[in-house]
Short mmCIF file of C-alpha atoms in Angstrom, two decimals:
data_model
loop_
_atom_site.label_atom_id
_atom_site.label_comp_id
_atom_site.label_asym_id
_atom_site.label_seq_id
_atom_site.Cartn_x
_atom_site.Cartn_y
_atom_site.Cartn_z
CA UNK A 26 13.94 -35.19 4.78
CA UNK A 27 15.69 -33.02 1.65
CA UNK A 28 16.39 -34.38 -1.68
CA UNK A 29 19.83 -35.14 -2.81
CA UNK A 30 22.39 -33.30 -5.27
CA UNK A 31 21.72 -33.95 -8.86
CA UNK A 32 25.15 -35.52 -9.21
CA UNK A 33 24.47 -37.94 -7.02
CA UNK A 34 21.02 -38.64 -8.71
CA UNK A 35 22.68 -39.88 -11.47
CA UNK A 36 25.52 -41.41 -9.62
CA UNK A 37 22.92 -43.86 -8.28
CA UNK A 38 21.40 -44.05 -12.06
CA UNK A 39 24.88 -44.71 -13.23
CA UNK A 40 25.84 -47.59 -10.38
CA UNK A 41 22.16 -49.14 -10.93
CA UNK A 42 23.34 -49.78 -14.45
CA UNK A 43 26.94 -50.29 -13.89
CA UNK A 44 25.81 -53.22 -11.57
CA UNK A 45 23.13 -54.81 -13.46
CA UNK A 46 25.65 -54.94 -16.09
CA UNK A 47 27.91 -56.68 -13.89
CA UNK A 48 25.39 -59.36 -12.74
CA UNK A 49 24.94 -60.11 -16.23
CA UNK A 50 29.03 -60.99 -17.50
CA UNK A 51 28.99 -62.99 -13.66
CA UNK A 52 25.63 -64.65 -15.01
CA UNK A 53 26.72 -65.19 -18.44
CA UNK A 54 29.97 -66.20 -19.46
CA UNK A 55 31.31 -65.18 -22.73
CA UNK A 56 31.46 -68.81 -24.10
CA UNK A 57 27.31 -68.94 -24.34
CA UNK A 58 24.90 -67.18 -26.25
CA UNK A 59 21.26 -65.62 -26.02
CA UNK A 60 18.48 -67.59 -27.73
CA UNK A 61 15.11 -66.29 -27.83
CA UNK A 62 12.12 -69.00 -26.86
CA UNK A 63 8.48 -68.40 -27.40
CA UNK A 64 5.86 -69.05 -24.28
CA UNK A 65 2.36 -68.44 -24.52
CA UNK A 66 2.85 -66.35 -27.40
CA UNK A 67 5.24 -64.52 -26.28
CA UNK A 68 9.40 -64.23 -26.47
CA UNK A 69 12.03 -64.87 -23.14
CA UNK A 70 15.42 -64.88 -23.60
CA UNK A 71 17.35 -68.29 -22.28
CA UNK A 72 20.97 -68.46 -22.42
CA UNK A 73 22.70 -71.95 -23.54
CA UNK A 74 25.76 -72.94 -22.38
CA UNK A 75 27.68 -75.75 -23.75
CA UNK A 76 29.63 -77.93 -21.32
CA UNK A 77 30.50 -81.58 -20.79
CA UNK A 78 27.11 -82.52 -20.34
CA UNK A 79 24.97 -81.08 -22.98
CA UNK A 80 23.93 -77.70 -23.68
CA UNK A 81 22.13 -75.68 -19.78
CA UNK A 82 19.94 -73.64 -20.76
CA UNK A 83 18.99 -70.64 -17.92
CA UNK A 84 15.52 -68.25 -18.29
CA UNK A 85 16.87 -64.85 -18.47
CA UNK A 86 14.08 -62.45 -18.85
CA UNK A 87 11.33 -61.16 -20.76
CA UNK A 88 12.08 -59.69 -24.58
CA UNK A 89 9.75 -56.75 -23.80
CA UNK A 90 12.48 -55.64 -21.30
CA UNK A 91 13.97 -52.66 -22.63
CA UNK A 92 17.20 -53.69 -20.01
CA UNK A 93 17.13 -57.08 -20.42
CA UNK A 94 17.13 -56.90 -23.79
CA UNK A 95 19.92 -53.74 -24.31
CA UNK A 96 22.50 -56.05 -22.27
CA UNK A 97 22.23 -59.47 -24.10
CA UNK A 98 22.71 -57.26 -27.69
CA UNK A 99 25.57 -55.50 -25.83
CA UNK A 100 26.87 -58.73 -24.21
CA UNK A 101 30.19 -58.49 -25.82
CA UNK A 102 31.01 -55.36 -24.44
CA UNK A 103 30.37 -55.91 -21.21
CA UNK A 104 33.59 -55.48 -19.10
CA UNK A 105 33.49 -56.09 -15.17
CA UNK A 106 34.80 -52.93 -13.43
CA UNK A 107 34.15 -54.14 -9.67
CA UNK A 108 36.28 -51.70 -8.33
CA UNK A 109 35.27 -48.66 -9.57
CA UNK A 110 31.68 -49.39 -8.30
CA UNK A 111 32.93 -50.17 -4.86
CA UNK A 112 34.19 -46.26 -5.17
CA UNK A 113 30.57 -45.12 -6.45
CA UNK A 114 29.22 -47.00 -3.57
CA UNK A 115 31.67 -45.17 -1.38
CA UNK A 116 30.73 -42.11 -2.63
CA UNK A 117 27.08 -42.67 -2.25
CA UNK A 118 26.99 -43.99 1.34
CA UNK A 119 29.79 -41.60 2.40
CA UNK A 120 29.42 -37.53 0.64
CA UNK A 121 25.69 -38.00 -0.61
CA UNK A 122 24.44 -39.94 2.60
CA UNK A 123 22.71 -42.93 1.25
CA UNK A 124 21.87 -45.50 3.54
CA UNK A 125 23.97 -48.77 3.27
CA UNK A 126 22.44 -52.54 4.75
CA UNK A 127 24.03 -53.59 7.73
CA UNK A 128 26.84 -56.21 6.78
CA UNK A 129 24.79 -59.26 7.42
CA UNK A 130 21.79 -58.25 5.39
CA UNK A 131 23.89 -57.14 2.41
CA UNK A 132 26.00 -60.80 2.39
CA UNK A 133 22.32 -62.86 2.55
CA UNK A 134 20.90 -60.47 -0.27
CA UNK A 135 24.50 -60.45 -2.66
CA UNK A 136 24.26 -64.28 -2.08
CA UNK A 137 20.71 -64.52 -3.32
CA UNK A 138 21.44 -62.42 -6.41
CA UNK A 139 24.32 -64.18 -7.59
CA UNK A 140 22.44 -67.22 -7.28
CA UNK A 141 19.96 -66.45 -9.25
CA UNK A 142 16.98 -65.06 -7.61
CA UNK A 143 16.42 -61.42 -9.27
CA UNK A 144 17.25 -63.04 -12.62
CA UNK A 145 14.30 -65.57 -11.87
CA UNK A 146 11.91 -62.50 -11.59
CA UNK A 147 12.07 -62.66 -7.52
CA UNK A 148 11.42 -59.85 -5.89
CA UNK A 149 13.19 -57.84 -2.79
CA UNK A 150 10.21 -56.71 -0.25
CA UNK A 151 10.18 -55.58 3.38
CA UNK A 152 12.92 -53.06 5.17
CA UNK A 153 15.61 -53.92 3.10
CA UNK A 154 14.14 -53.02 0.02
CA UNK A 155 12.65 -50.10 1.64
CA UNK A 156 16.47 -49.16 1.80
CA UNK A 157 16.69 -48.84 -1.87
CA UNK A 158 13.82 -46.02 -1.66
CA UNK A 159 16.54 -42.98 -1.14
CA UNK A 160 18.60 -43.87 -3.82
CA UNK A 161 15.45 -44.42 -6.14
CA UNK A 162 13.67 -41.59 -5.03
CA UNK A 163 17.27 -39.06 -5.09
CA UNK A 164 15.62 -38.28 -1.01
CA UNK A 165 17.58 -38.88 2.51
CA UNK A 166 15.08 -40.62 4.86
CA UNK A 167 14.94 -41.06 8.29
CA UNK A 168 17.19 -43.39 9.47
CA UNK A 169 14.67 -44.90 11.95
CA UNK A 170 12.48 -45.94 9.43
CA UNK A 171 15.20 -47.81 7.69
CA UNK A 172 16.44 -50.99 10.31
CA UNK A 173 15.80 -54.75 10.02
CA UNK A 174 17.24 -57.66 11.35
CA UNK A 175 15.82 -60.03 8.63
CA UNK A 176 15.21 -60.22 4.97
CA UNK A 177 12.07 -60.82 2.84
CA UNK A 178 11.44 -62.17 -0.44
CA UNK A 179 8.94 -62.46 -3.34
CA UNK A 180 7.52 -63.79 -6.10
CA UNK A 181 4.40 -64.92 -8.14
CA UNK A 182 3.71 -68.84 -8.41
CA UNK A 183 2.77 -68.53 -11.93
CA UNK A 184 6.50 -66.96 -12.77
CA UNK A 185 8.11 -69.80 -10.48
CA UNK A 186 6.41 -72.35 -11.99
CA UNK A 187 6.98 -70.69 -15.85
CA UNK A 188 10.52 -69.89 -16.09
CA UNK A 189 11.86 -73.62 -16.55
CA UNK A 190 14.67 -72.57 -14.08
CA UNK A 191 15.62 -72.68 -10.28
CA UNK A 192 18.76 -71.09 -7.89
CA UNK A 193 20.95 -73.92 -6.62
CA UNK A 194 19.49 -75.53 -2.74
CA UNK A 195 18.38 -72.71 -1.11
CA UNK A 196 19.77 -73.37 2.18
CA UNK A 197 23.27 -73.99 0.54
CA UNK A 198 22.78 -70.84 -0.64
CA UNK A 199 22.20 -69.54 2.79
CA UNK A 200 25.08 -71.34 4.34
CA UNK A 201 27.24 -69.83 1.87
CA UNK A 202 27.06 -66.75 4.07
CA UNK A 203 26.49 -68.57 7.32
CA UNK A 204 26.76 -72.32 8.04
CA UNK A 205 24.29 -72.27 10.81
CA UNK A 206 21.10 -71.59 8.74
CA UNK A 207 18.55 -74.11 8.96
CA UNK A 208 15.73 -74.82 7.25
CA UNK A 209 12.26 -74.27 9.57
CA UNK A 210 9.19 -76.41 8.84
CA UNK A 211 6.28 -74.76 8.18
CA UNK A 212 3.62 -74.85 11.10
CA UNK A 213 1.05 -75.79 8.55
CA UNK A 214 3.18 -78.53 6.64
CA UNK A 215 6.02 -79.65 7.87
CA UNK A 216 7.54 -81.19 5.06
CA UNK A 217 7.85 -77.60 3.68
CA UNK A 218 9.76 -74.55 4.89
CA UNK A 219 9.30 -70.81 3.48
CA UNK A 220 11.48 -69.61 6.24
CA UNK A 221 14.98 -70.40 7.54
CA UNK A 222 16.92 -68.50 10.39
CA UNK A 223 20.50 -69.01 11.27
CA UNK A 224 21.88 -69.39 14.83
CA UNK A 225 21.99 -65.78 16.10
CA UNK A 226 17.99 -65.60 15.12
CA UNK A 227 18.62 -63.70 11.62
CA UNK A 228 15.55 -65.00 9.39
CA UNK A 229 15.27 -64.95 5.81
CA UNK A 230 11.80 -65.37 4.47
CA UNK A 231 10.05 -66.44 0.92
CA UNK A 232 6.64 -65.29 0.16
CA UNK A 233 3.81 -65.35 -2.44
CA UNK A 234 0.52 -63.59 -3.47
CA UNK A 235 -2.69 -65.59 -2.41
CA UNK A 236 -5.37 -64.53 -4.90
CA UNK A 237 -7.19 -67.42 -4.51
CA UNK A 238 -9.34 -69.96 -2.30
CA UNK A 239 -9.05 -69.00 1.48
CA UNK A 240 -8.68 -72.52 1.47
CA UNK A 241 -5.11 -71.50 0.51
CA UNK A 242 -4.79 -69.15 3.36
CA UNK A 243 -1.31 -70.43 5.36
CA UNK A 244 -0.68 -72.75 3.69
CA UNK A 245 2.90 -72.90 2.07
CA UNK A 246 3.20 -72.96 -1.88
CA UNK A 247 5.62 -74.72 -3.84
CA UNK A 248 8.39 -72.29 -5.87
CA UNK A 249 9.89 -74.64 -8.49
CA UNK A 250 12.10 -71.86 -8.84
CA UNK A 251 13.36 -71.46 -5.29
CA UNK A 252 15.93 -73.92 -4.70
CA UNK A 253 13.94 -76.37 -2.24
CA UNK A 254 12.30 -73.51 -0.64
CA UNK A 255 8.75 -72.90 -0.43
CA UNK A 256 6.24 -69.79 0.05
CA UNK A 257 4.10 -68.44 2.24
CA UNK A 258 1.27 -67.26 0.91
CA UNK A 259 -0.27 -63.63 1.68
CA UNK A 260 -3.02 -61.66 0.52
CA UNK A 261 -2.55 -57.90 -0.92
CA UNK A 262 0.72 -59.16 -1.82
CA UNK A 263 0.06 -58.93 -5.71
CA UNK A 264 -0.33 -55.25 -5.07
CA UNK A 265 3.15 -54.47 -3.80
CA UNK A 266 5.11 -56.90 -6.48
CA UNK A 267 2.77 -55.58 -9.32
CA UNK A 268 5.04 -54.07 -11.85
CA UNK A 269 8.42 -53.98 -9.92
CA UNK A 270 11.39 -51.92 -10.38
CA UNK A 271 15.10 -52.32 -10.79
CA UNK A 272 17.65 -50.87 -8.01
CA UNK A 273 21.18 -51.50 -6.48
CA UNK A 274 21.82 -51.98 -2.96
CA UNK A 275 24.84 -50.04 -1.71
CA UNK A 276 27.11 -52.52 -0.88
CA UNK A 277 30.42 -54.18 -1.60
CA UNK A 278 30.44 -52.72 -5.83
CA UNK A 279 25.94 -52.43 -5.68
CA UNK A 280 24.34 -55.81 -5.56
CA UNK A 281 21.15 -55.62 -8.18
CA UNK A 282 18.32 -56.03 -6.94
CA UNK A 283 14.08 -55.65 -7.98
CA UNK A 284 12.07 -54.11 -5.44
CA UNK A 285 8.76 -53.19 -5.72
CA UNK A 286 7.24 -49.52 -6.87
CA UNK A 287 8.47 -47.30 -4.14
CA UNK A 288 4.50 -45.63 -4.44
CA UNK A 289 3.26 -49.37 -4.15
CA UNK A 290 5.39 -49.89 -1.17
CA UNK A 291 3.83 -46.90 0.52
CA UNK A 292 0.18 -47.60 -0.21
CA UNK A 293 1.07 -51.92 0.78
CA UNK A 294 2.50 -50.79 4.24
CA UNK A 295 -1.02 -48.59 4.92
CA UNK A 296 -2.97 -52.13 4.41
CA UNK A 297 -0.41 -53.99 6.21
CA UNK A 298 -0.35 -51.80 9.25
CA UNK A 299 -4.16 -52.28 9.45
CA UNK A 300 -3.76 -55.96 9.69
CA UNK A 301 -1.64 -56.19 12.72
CA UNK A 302 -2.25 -58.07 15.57
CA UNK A 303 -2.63 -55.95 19.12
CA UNK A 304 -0.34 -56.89 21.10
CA UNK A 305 3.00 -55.62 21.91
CA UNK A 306 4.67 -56.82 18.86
CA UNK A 307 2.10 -56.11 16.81
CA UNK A 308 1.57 -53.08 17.67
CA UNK A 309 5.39 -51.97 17.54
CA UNK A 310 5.10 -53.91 13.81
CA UNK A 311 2.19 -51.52 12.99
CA UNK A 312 4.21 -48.36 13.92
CA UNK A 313 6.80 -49.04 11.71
CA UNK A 314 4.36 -50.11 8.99
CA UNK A 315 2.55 -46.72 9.49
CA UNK A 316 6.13 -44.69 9.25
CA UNK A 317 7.25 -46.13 6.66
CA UNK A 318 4.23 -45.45 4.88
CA UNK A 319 3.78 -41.84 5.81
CA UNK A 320 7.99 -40.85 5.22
CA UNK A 321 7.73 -42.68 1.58
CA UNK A 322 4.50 -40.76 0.69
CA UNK A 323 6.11 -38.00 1.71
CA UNK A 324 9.15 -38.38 -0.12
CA UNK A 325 7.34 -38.98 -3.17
CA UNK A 326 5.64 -35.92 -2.64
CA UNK A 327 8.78 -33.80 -1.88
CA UNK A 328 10.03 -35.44 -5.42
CA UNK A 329 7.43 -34.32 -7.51
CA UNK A 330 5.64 -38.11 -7.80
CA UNK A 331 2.71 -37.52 -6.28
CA UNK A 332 1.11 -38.52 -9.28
CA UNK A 333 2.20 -41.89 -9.01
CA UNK A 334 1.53 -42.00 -5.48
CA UNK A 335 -1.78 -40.88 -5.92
CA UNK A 336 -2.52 -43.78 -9.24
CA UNK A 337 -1.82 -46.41 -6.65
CA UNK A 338 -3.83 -45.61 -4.18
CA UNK A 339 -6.39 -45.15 -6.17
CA UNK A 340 -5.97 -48.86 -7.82
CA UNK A 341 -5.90 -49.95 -3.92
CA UNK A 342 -9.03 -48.00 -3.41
CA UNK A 343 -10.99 -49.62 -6.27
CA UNK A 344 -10.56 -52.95 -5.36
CA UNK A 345 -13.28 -53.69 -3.44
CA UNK A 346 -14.48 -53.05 0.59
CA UNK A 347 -11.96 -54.89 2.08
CA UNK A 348 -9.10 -52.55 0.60
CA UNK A 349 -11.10 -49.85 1.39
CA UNK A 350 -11.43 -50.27 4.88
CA UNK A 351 -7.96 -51.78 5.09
CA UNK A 352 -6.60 -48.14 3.85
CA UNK A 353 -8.70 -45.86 6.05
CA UNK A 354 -7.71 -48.33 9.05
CA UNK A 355 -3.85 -47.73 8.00
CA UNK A 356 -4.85 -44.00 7.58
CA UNK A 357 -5.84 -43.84 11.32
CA UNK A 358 -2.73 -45.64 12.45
CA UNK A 359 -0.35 -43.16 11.04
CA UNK A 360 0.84 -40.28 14.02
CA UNK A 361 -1.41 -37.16 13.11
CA UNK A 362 1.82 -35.02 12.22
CA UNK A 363 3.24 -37.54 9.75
CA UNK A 364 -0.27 -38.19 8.47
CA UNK A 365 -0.66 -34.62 7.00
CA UNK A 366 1.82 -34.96 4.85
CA UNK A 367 1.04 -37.92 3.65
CA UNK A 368 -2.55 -37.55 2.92
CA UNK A 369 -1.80 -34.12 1.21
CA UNK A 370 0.48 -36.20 -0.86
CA UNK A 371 -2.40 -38.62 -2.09
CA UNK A 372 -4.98 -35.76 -2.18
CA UNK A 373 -3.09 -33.80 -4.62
CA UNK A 374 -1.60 -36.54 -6.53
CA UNK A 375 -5.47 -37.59 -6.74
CA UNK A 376 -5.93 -33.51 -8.35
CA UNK A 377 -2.96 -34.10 -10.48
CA UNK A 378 -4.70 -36.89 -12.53
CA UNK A 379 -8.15 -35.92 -12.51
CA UNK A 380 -9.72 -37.56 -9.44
CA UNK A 381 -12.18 -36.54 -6.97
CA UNK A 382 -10.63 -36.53 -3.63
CA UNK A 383 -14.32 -37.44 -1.82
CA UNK A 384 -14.31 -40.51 -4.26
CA UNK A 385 -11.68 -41.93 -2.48
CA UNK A 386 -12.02 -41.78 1.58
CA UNK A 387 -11.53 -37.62 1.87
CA UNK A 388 -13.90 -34.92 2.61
CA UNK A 389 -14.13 -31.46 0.95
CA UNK A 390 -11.43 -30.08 2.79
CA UNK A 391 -9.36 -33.07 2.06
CA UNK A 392 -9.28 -34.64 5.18
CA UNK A 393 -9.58 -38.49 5.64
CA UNK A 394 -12.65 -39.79 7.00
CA UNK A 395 -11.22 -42.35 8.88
#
């Protein structure tokens, strides 16, 4: 693990920009216009487009974003320059050594952000966001940490249900990259599906925080927002899409994407990796949790973001037994060698912004006590 070349640090800054701007014009044609809307007491922009039918008006975003916000009062301006970000992509994958999806996984996640989905506040989780972490963090990671053969999907209920706005039928969507995707009923109600998988077993999944009754426990949720599709619901979920943040994946010119907080996405996979089943496939499951866990901490670490590393954790920590446990449990699971560095990471993060280590799981010396 070494940190990339400054120029290609802000390569990566430049592409991430280069391509959100590009979602935008392919969003937002030139014939509409922005139109702020007040909700709740506070402002969204929606953008109205006149057609044959009446003026469509499409949730774009919160006012408060800084981005969001920059790009509808330099909409104008906005020029599509596809091809010069397929040759920053290039450059990424190829001189700095940036890890690209495999083809599949980058088709099913373009598809999904033309369509809609990052616009509508959804959220990129699992392996192939954890692909956006080198490019985020300016770090090459180990390329073992970094394969899937599926592709996962947030978002909160409250935003589905709020933003007045949904992606076209999800599984045309799907089949848009591969006609064989189908629709799979959900074990607990049928007449729902939060997964769908196409013919050669590739699965793309939708999921959802469960903050509420265990009544709700697997049960799928309804995503007015999700084109048909539904949600599973999970618990600790609200952690990892807390607060998410914007990145490109590098492929075809950088499809935009949100992804959650690369130090949330460390501290989420400790929890996770405690909550595996043991068997085989759990257990293989929980070693990949655990690595990714331990090579992100580290990375953030090795960057200088301990701090932030460190902040989450601690917000994990506080929120009650079952978090606590949960994290010393994911501790344990992590191989002693990568485990150093990663609690050394937390421990002096923890230093860094005025925390007592042995308030949070370590002894004096600051080893866990597991």
């Amino acid at each position: 693990m070494r940190e990339i070349d400054l120029a290609y640090r802000t390569l990566y800054a430049e592409l991430c920009q280069r391509s959100l701007d590009g979602a935008f014009e392919a969003d937002f044609p030139i014939a509409g216009r922005f139109v702020t809307v007040p909700v709740n007491g506070r402002a969204y922009w929606y953008f109205d487009l006149p057609g044959p039918d009446g003026v469509k008006r499409r949730y774009v975003g919160p006012k408060h974003d800084a981005q969001i916000t920059d790009r509808v009062e330099r909409f104008q301006a906005i020029k599509g320059d596809l091809k010069a970000r397929r040759k920053l992509v290039s450059t990424l994958v190829r001189e700095a050594g940036l890890p690209a999806p495999e083809r599949f996984s980058g088709d099913v996640v373009r598809a999904l952000s033309e369509a809609g989905l990052f616009r509508l506040r959804g959220v990129l989780v699992g392996t192939v966001a954890f692909q956006c972490y080198p490019g985020i963090l300016g770090a090459r990671l180990p390329n073992a940490a970094l394969q899937t053969g599926d592709a996962d999907f947030a978002q909160f209920h409250s935003v589905s249900a709020a933003v007045d706005d949904s992606l076209p039928p999800m599984l045309d969507v799907l089949r848009s990259v591969d006609t064989t995707f189908r629709d799979l009923p959900h074990q607990a109600d049928g007449r729902r599906s939060t997964k769908f998988r196409n013919a050669k077993g590739y699965e793309v999944e939708f999921l959802t925080p469960n903050r509420g009754s265990a009544d709700h426990d697997g049960k799928p949720a309804g995503m007015p927002a999700l084109g048909g599709a539904a949600a599973h619901p999970l618990r600790f979920l609200d952690f990892l899409i807390h607060e998410p943040v914007r990145a490109v994946l590098l492929y075809g010119g950088g499809v935009n994407v949100v992804v959650p907080a690369p130090e949330r996405f460390a501290v989420h996979k400790l929890i996770v990796a405690s909550r595996r089943r043991d068997d085989p496939l759990g257990r293989l499951k929980r070693d990949k949790d655990a690595l990714q866990a331990a090579v992100l901490g580290q990375a953030l670490a090795m960057t200088r973001r301990a701090r932030d590393l460190a902040t989450a954790y601690a917000e994990a920590w506080g929120r009650g037994s079952a978090w606590r446990q949960a994290l010393r449990e994911g501790l344990a699971s992590v191989p002693t060698k990568a485990r150093t560095g990663l609690v050394a990471g937390i421990v002096d993060g923890l230093m860094e912004i005025g925390e007592d280590p042995k308030e949070f799981g370590f002894d004096a010396s600051g080893k866990p006590r597991l």
